[in-house]
Amino acid sequence: MVNATGGPSVLFAMANNTLFDPALPPLPSYALEPRGDFFPWISDLWLSLILPVFVYWLMSLIFHVIDVLDLFPQYRLHTPEEILRRNHASRYEVARDVVIQQIIQVATGTILALSEPPEVIGMANYDVAVWATRLRLAQRALPGFLSLLGVNATAISKSMSTTHPLLAGALAGGYYPFLSTSESAAPAFAPWETAVARVIYHVIVPGIQFSVAVFFLDSWQYFLHRLMHVNRWMYTTFHSRHHRLYVPYAYGALYNHPLEGFLLDTLGAGIAFKLTGMTVRQGTCFFAFSTIKTVDDHCGYAFPWDPLQLITSNNAAYHDIHHQTWGIKTNFSQPFFTFWDSILGTRYKGPRANRLADKNRTEKTT
């Protein structure tokens, strides 16, 4: 609010920006209270445990129906006959082992959730004000920074004080005396500071948390997955079970040895959740999205209109190469991006063909 007696013109009553009152706007008080559940019919804890399992089988059912009815044969990576002929695990064995892994996943998630302190709300406005304070402090370095570039911020801000008082206040180093009210002389945040602080708190920070979690999970799975291929004992004891599916299909995404499934998927996602300081609701979204991506990467279809297959090159066609004998030492990345394969030279660069079969046919004809 503009002071009725001063107006924006009082902004630059001093000779330079080092003369104004350095006081910061006060932070608001807050009262904490327990966070309620998002849905009245299920707790956030149970939602975080059940939703990843639910979306896993829902997506798997959709792809299974597509498989059985052969709805999109033009987008298949393999024929239905290949699934029966080349896979070394029955549908029952796959479903059984997936259920075992999901039981371990739910149990681990329960322990993880119980180790978290109870979530509370009531600090949002306070935290937004903290970010606004940081913006105000950052502005104080602006005049000095501009002076290094030969720009006189004080002179420019004086000339703009009437027409653009908020911009002038920022150039002056975060000086907005006209925002003080007649009832209180305490400094206040500029509207743009509060708006930007809200975007930082509600959008940018959660986005960074999610991005870091994705990066961590991709890194965790790449190096552990690659290790299980490099170490012969680990491969034969654990990871070879997943490769019984030479022709992957949707609900075989979590077909693993129970210990491998715990280390690769459950533990990796759990550490990402802890490391980034996500809330239970953020974690629920992260776990569910990771599950959806994993199922989609094993679906056996290269749909041109599937957004999950368009966002990143790590998709069903990419991961299918890893399940073939000629590509098993490549394409270790999962479930989101392929940057580690590209950086470390393990991305498959040859044609997508059954090279072993081609070699056998050539040997028979010679």
Short mmCIF file of C-alpha atoms in Angstrom, two decimals:
data_model
loop_
_atom_site.label_atom_id
_atom_site.label_comp_id
_atom_site.label_asym_id
_atom_site.label_seq_id
_atom_site.Cartn_x
_atom_site.Cartn_y
_atom_site.Cartn_z
CA MET A 1 0.00 0.00 0.00
CA VAL A 2 1.31 3.48 -0.83
CA ASN A 3 1.84 5.88 2.07
CA ALA A 4 -0.63 8.74 1.61
CA THR A 5 1.83 11.33 2.89
CA GLY A 6 4.94 10.18 1.04
CA GLY A 7 4.17 8.28 -2.14
CA PRO A 8 6.81 6.68 -4.37
CA SER A 9 8.84 9.89 -4.50
CA VAL A 10 10.21 9.25 -1.00
CA LEU A 11 11.93 6.16 -2.36
CA PHE A 12 15.14 7.97 -3.10
CA ALA A 13 15.35 10.64 -0.45
CA MET A 14 18.85 9.44 0.39
CA ALA A 15 21.99 10.10 -1.62
CA ASN A 16 22.87 6.45 -2.23
CA ASN A 17 21.59 2.95 -1.46
CA THR A 18 23.75 2.49 1.63
CA LEU A 19 21.79 5.07 3.62
CA PHE A 20 18.37 3.40 3.87
CA ASP A 21 17.06 1.35 6.74
CA PRO A 22 18.33 -2.25 6.26
CA ALA A 23 15.44 -3.75 8.25
CA LEU A 24 13.74 -6.71 6.61
CA PRO A 25 9.98 -7.33 6.55
CA PRO A 26 8.96 -9.39 9.58
CA LEU A 27 8.17 -13.05 9.12
CA PRO A 28 4.58 -14.08 9.88
CA SER A 29 3.73 -16.20 12.87
CA TYR A 30 2.37 -19.70 12.35
CA ALA A 31 0.59 -22.49 14.17
CA LEU A 32 1.23 -26.14 13.29
CA GLU A 33 -1.46 -28.78 13.02
CA PRO A 34 -1.48 -32.37 11.72
CA ARG A 35 -1.92 -32.75 7.98
CA GLY A 36 -5.25 -34.33 7.08
CA ASP A 37 -5.60 -37.09 4.51
CA PHE A 38 -6.09 -36.19 0.86
CA PHE A 39 -9.05 -38.56 0.54
CA PRO A 40 -11.52 -39.07 3.42
CA TRP A 41 -11.85 -42.79 2.69
CA ILE A 42 -8.15 -43.74 2.82
CA SER A 43 -5.16 -42.46 4.75
CA ASP A 44 -2.22 -40.91 2.91
CA LEU A 45 -0.03 -43.70 4.28
CA TRP A 46 -2.15 -46.48 2.81
CA LEU A 47 -2.54 -44.56 -0.42
CA SER A 48 1.25 -44.35 -0.78
CA LEU A 49 1.48 -48.12 -0.27
CA ILE A 50 -1.44 -49.24 -2.41
CA LEU A 51 -1.39 -46.82 -5.35
CA PRO A 52 1.87 -48.12 -6.93
CA VAL A 53 0.52 -51.69 -6.73
CA PHE A 54 -2.85 -50.62 -8.14
CA VAL A 55 -1.42 -48.73 -11.13
CA TYR A 56 0.95 -51.63 -11.82
CA TRP A 57 -1.83 -54.14 -12.27
CA LEU A 58 -4.20 -51.67 -13.91
CA MET A 59 -1.68 -50.81 -16.62
CA SER A 60 -0.68 -54.46 -16.94
CA LEU A 61 -4.32 -55.45 -17.40
CA ILE A 62 -4.76 -52.87 -20.16
CA PHE A 63 -1.69 -54.12 -22.02
CA HIS A 64 -2.72 -57.74 -21.43
CA VAL A 65 -6.09 -57.07 -23.05
CA ILE A 66 -4.29 -55.45 -25.99
CA ASP A 67 -2.08 -58.55 -26.19
CA VAL A 68 -4.90 -61.09 -26.03
CA LEU A 69 -7.14 -59.27 -28.50
CA ASP A 70 -4.15 -58.38 -30.69
CA LEU A 71 -5.50 -54.85 -31.07
CA PHE A 72 -2.37 -53.11 -32.39
CA PRO A 73 -0.25 -55.73 -34.16
CA GLN A 74 1.51 -53.04 -36.22
CA TYR A 75 3.14 -51.67 -33.06
CA ARG A 76 4.25 -54.99 -31.55
CA LEU A 77 7.96 -55.47 -30.92
CA HIS A 78 7.48 -59.26 -31.03
CA THR A 79 4.85 -61.66 -32.24
CA PRO A 80 2.59 -63.56 -29.79
CA GLU A 81 4.31 -66.78 -30.85
CA GLU A 82 7.66 -65.43 -29.66
CA ILE A 83 6.28 -64.86 -26.18
CA LEU A 84 5.33 -68.54 -25.92
CA ARG A 85 8.41 -69.91 -27.66
CA ARG A 86 11.26 -67.77 -26.36
CA ASN A 87 10.29 -66.95 -22.76
CA HIS A 88 11.55 -69.36 -20.11
CA ALA A 89 9.08 -68.46 -17.37
CA SER A 90 5.36 -69.16 -17.31
CA ARG A 91 2.78 -66.43 -16.83
CA TYR A 92 1.99 -67.92 -13.43
CA GLU A 93 5.63 -67.83 -12.30
CA VAL A 94 5.92 -64.20 -13.40
CA ALA A 95 2.74 -63.12 -11.60
CA ARG A 96 3.72 -65.02 -8.45
CA ASP A 97 7.16 -63.42 -8.23
CA VAL A 98 5.75 -59.97 -8.90
CA VAL A 99 3.27 -60.40 -6.03
CA ILE A 100 6.13 -61.50 -3.74
CA GLN A 101 8.12 -58.40 -4.67
CA GLN A 102 5.11 -56.16 -4.09
CA ILE A 103 4.56 -57.66 -0.64
CA ILE A 104 8.19 -56.81 0.18
CA GLN A 105 7.62 -53.36 -1.33
CA VAL A 106 4.57 -52.67 0.84
CA ALA A 107 6.33 -53.92 3.97
CA THR A 108 9.37 -51.73 3.26
CA GLY A 109 7.14 -48.76 2.52
CA THR A 110 5.35 -49.24 5.82
CA ILE A 111 8.62 -49.23 7.74
CA LEU A 112 9.80 -46.20 5.77
CA ALA A 113 6.59 -44.28 6.46
CA LEU A 114 6.58 -45.14 10.17
CA SER A 115 10.15 -43.83 10.45
CA GLU A 116 9.02 -40.43 9.20
CA PRO A 117 7.89 -37.81 11.74
CA PRO A 118 4.17 -36.94 11.60
CA GLU A 119 3.53 -34.41 8.86
CA VAL A 120 2.18 -31.03 9.89
CA ILE A 121 0.87 -27.99 8.05
CA GLY A 122 0.63 -24.32 8.88
CA MET A 123 4.08 -23.08 7.84
CA ALA A 124 3.37 -22.40 4.17
CA ASN A 125 3.00 -18.62 4.53
CA TYR A 126 6.04 -18.50 6.78
CA ASP A 127 8.14 -20.50 4.31
CA VAL A 128 6.99 -18.30 1.43
CA ALA A 129 8.06 -15.27 3.47
CA VAL A 130 11.47 -16.87 4.03
CA TRP A 131 11.93 -17.18 0.27
CA ALA A 132 10.75 -13.57 -0.16
CA THR A 133 13.38 -12.55 2.40
CA ARG A 134 16.04 -14.35 0.37
CA LEU A 135 14.92 -12.47 -2.71
CA ARG A 136 15.17 -9.20 -0.78
CA LEU A 137 18.70 -10.05 0.36
CA ALA A 138 19.67 -10.98 -3.20
CA GLN A 139 18.48 -7.55 -4.37
CA ARG A 140 20.89 -5.85 -1.98
CA ALA A 141 23.76 -7.21 -4.04
CA LEU A 142 22.26 -5.87 -7.28
CA PRO A 143 23.56 -2.25 -7.15
CA GLY A 144 27.10 -3.42 -6.44
CA PHE A 145 26.93 -6.03 -9.21
CA LEU A 146 25.64 -3.48 -11.72
CA SER A 147 28.36 -1.04 -10.73
CA LEU A 148 30.94 -3.63 -11.74
CA LEU A 149 29.37 -3.52 -15.19
CA GLY A 150 29.58 0.25 -15.24
CA VAL A 151 25.87 0.79 -14.57
CA ASN A 152 24.77 3.41 -12.01
CA ALA A 153 21.80 1.62 -10.45
CA THR A 154 21.08 4.50 -8.05
CA ALA A 155 20.72 7.05 -10.84
CA ILE A 156 18.56 4.77 -12.93
CA SER A 157 16.30 3.90 -10.01
CA LYS A 158 15.84 7.59 -9.15
CA SER A 159 14.70 8.35 -12.68
CA MET A 160 12.18 5.46 -12.54
CA SER A 161 10.90 6.07 -9.02
CA THR A 162 7.66 7.72 -10.17
CA THR A 163 6.78 5.68 -13.25
CA HIS A 164 8.01 2.22 -12.14
CA PRO A 165 8.42 2.28 -8.35
CA LEU A 166 8.69 -1.49 -7.90
CA LEU A 167 11.42 -1.84 -10.53
CA ALA A 168 13.15 1.21 -9.11
CA GLY A 169 13.03 -0.33 -5.63
CA ALA A 170 14.63 -3.53 -6.91
CA LEU A 171 17.41 -1.60 -8.65
CA ALA A 172 17.99 0.37 -5.45
CA GLY A 173 18.75 -2.88 -3.64
CA GLY A 174 15.28 -3.86 -2.44
CA TYR A 175 14.19 -0.53 -0.99
CA TYR A 176 10.38 -0.11 -0.90
CA PRO A 177 9.48 2.45 1.81
CA PHE A 178 6.24 3.34 0.02
CA LEU A 179 4.89 -0.14 0.88
CA SER A 180 4.76 0.75 4.59
CA THR A 181 1.33 1.65 5.87
CA SER A 182 0.37 4.57 8.05
CA GLU A 183 -0.61 2.12 10.79
CA SER A 184 2.75 0.39 10.81
CA ALA A 185 6.21 1.56 9.92
CA ALA A 186 7.42 -2.03 9.47
CA PRO A 187 8.79 -2.76 5.99
CA ALA A 188 6.72 -5.01 3.72
CA PHE A 189 7.40 -7.33 0.81
CA ALA A 190 6.73 -6.09 -2.70
CA PRO A 191 3.92 -7.96 -4.50
CA TRP A 192 6.36 -9.39 -7.03
CA GLU A 193 8.57 -10.75 -4.23
CA THR A 194 5.66 -12.60 -2.68
CA ALA A 195 4.49 -13.92 -6.07
CA VAL A 196 7.93 -15.20 -7.04
CA ALA A 197 8.44 -16.69 -3.58
CA ARG A 198 5.17 -18.62 -3.93
CA VAL A 199 6.27 -20.01 -7.30
CA ILE A 200 9.62 -21.04 -5.82
CA TYR A 201 8.01 -22.70 -2.80
CA HIS A 202 5.06 -24.40 -4.49
CA VAL A 203 6.52 -25.22 -7.94
CA ILE A 204 10.27 -24.90 -8.28
CA VAL A 205 11.33 -26.60 -5.04
CA PRO A 206 9.01 -29.63 -5.55
CA GLY A 207 10.20 -29.78 -9.16
CA ILE A 208 13.81 -29.88 -8.03
CA GLN A 209 12.98 -32.57 -5.47
CA PHE A 210 11.33 -34.71 -8.15
CA SER A 211 14.20 -34.14 -10.62
CA VAL A 212 16.82 -35.09 -8.04
CA ALA A 213 14.82 -38.21 -7.13
CA VAL A 214 14.62 -39.19 -10.82
CA PHE A 215 18.36 -38.62 -11.27
CA PHE A 216 19.20 -40.63 -8.16
CA LEU A 217 16.93 -43.55 -9.10
CA ASP A 218 18.29 -43.62 -12.66
CA SER A 219 21.86 -43.60 -11.32
CA TRP A 220 21.14 -46.22 -8.65
CA GLN A 221 19.50 -48.59 -11.08
CA TYR A 222 22.04 -48.10 -13.87
CA PHE A 223 25.12 -48.92 -11.80
CA LEU A 224 23.52 -51.73 -9.80
CA HIS A 225 21.93 -53.18 -12.94
CA ARG A 226 25.23 -53.01 -14.81
CA LEU A 227 27.05 -54.61 -11.86
CA MET A 228 24.64 -57.54 -11.98
CA HIS A 229 25.66 -58.12 -15.58
CA VAL A 230 29.38 -57.67 -15.01
CA ASN A 231 29.57 -59.92 -11.94
CA ARG A 232 28.89 -63.47 -13.08
CA TRP A 233 27.78 -64.67 -9.62
CA MET A 234 25.31 -61.83 -9.20
CA TYR A 235 23.93 -62.43 -12.68
CA THR A 236 23.45 -66.18 -12.33
CA THR A 237 22.16 -65.95 -8.75
CA PHE A 238 19.86 -62.96 -9.08
CA HIS A 239 19.48 -61.06 -12.34
CA SER A 240 19.25 -64.01 -14.73
CA ARG A 241 15.70 -64.59 -13.48
CA HIS A 242 14.52 -61.32 -15.03
CA HIS A 243 16.17 -62.29 -18.32
CA ARG A 244 14.10 -65.45 -18.58
CA LEU A 245 11.74 -63.06 -20.36
CA TYR A 246 13.44 -62.61 -23.71
CA VAL A 247 10.18 -61.05 -24.88
CA PRO A 248 9.10 -58.65 -22.11
CA TYR A 249 5.46 -57.92 -21.42
CA ALA A 250 3.79 -55.45 -19.07
CA TYR A 251 3.26 -57.36 -15.83
CA GLY A 252 6.71 -58.93 -16.17
CA ALA A 253 8.27 -55.54 -15.39
CA LEU A 254 8.88 -56.49 -11.74
CA TYR A 255 9.63 -60.15 -12.41
CA ASN A 256 12.87 -60.39 -10.43
CA HIS A 257 14.60 -62.38 -7.76
CA PRO A 258 13.11 -61.03 -4.49
CA LEU A 259 16.47 -59.72 -3.26
CA GLU A 260 17.22 -58.04 -6.56
CA GLY A 261 13.76 -56.49 -6.64
CA PHE A 262 14.28 -55.11 -3.15
CA LEU A 263 17.73 -53.67 -3.93
CA LEU A 264 17.07 -52.39 -7.42
CA ASP A 265 13.54 -51.00 -7.19
CA THR A 266 12.26 -50.76 -3.61
CA LEU A 267 15.44 -49.61 -1.87
CA GLY A 268 16.46 -47.27 -4.69
CA ALA A 269 13.11 -45.48 -4.73
CA GLY A 270 13.02 -45.38 -0.92
CA ILE A 271 16.45 -43.73 -0.70
CA ALA A 272 15.44 -41.21 -3.37
CA PHE A 273 12.37 -40.36 -1.30
CA LYS A 274 14.41 -39.89 1.87
CA LEU A 275 17.25 -38.04 0.18
CA THR A 276 15.02 -35.39 -1.37
CA GLY A 277 12.87 -34.76 1.70
CA MET A 278 9.60 -35.38 -0.11
CA THR A 279 6.29 -35.35 1.68
CA VAL A 280 4.22 -38.55 1.73
CA ARG A 281 2.03 -37.18 -1.06
CA GLN A 282 5.03 -36.26 -3.17
CA GLY A 283 6.45 -39.72 -2.55
CA THR A 284 3.17 -41.31 -3.56
CA CYS A 285 3.28 -39.51 -6.91
CA PHE A 286 6.94 -40.41 -7.41
CA PHE A 287 6.44 -44.10 -6.59
CA ALA A 288 3.33 -44.35 -8.76
CA PHE A 289 4.93 -42.57 -11.71
CA SER A 290 8.07 -44.73 -11.46
CA THR A 291 5.85 -47.82 -11.49
CA ILE A 292 3.90 -46.62 -14.51
CA LYS A 293 7.14 -45.89 -16.36
CA THR A 294 8.58 -49.31 -15.53
CA VAL A 295 5.47 -51.12 -16.78
CA ASP A 296 5.41 -49.04 -19.94
CA ASP A 297 9.08 -49.84 -20.61
CA HIS A 298 8.26 -53.57 -20.58
CA CYS A 299 4.91 -53.42 -22.41
CA GLY A 300 6.24 -54.83 -25.69
CA TYR A 301 4.73 -52.10 -27.85
CA ALA A 302 6.29 -49.08 -29.58
CA PHE A 303 3.30 -46.75 -29.66
CA PRO A 304 3.98 -43.49 -31.51
CA TRP A 305 1.35 -41.69 -29.43
CA ASP A 306 2.41 -42.92 -25.98
CA PRO A 307 3.60 -39.80 -24.06
CA LEU A 308 5.82 -41.89 -21.80
CA GLN A 309 7.63 -43.23 -24.86
CA LEU A 310 7.94 -39.80 -26.44
CA ILE A 311 9.28 -37.87 -23.42
CA THR A 312 12.43 -39.98 -23.18
CA SER A 313 14.26 -42.39 -25.45
CA ASN A 314 14.23 -44.90 -22.58
CA ASN A 315 11.11 -46.74 -23.69
CA ALA A 316 9.84 -50.20 -24.55
CA ALA A 317 11.85 -50.46 -27.78
CA TYR A 318 15.01 -49.27 -26.02
CA HIS A 319 14.72 -51.68 -23.10
CA ASP A 320 13.63 -54.57 -25.31
CA ILE A 321 17.09 -54.50 -26.91
CA HIS A 322 18.60 -55.22 -23.50
CA HIS A 323 16.47 -58.37 -23.22
CA GLN A 324 17.85 -59.81 -26.47
CA THR A 325 21.00 -61.94 -26.61
CA TRP A 326 22.65 -59.46 -28.98
CA GLY A 327 21.90 -56.43 -26.80
CA ILE A 328 22.18 -57.82 -23.29
CA LYS A 329 25.45 -55.99 -22.56
CA THR A 330 23.97 -52.62 -23.52
CA ASN A 331 21.05 -50.32 -22.61
CA PHE A 332 21.33 -50.72 -18.84
CA SER A 333 19.51 -47.44 -18.10
CA GLN A 334 16.10 -47.52 -16.45
CA PRO A 335 13.46 -46.38 -15.73
CA PHE A 336 13.52 -42.76 -16.91
CA PHE A 337 16.44 -41.49 -18.99
CA THR A 338 19.42 -42.90 -20.90
CA PHE A 339 22.16 -40.39 -20.05
CA TRP A 340 24.36 -42.93 -18.24
CA ASP A 341 24.33 -45.26 -21.26
CA SER A 342 25.30 -42.34 -23.48
CA ILE A 343 28.04 -41.03 -21.16
CA LEU A 344 29.60 -44.42 -20.39
CA GLY A 345 29.31 -45.89 -23.87
CA THR A 346 26.83 -48.69 -23.13
CA ARG A 347 24.10 -47.47 -25.48
CA TYR A 348 23.33 -49.95 -28.23
CA LYS A 349 24.30 -48.51 -31.61
CA GLY A 350 23.61 -51.39 -33.99
CA PRO A 351 20.44 -52.28 -35.90
CA ARG A 352 17.50 -53.71 -34.01
CA ALA A 353 17.70 -57.28 -35.29
CA ASN A 354 18.29 -60.75 -33.88
CA ARG A 355 21.96 -60.90 -34.73
CA LEU A 356 22.44 -64.36 -33.20
CA ALA A 357 19.70 -65.81 -35.39
CA ASP A 358 21.15 -64.10 -38.46
CA LYS A 359 24.55 -65.57 -37.64
CA ASN A 360 23.08 -69.07 -37.26
CA ARG A 361 21.26 -68.80 -40.58
CA THR A 362 24.43 -67.64 -42.30
CA GLU A 363 26.42 -70.54 -40.84
CA LYS A 364 23.81 -73.05 -42.04
CA THR A 365 23.89 -71.77 -45.60
CA THR A 366 27.70 -71.80 -45.86
#
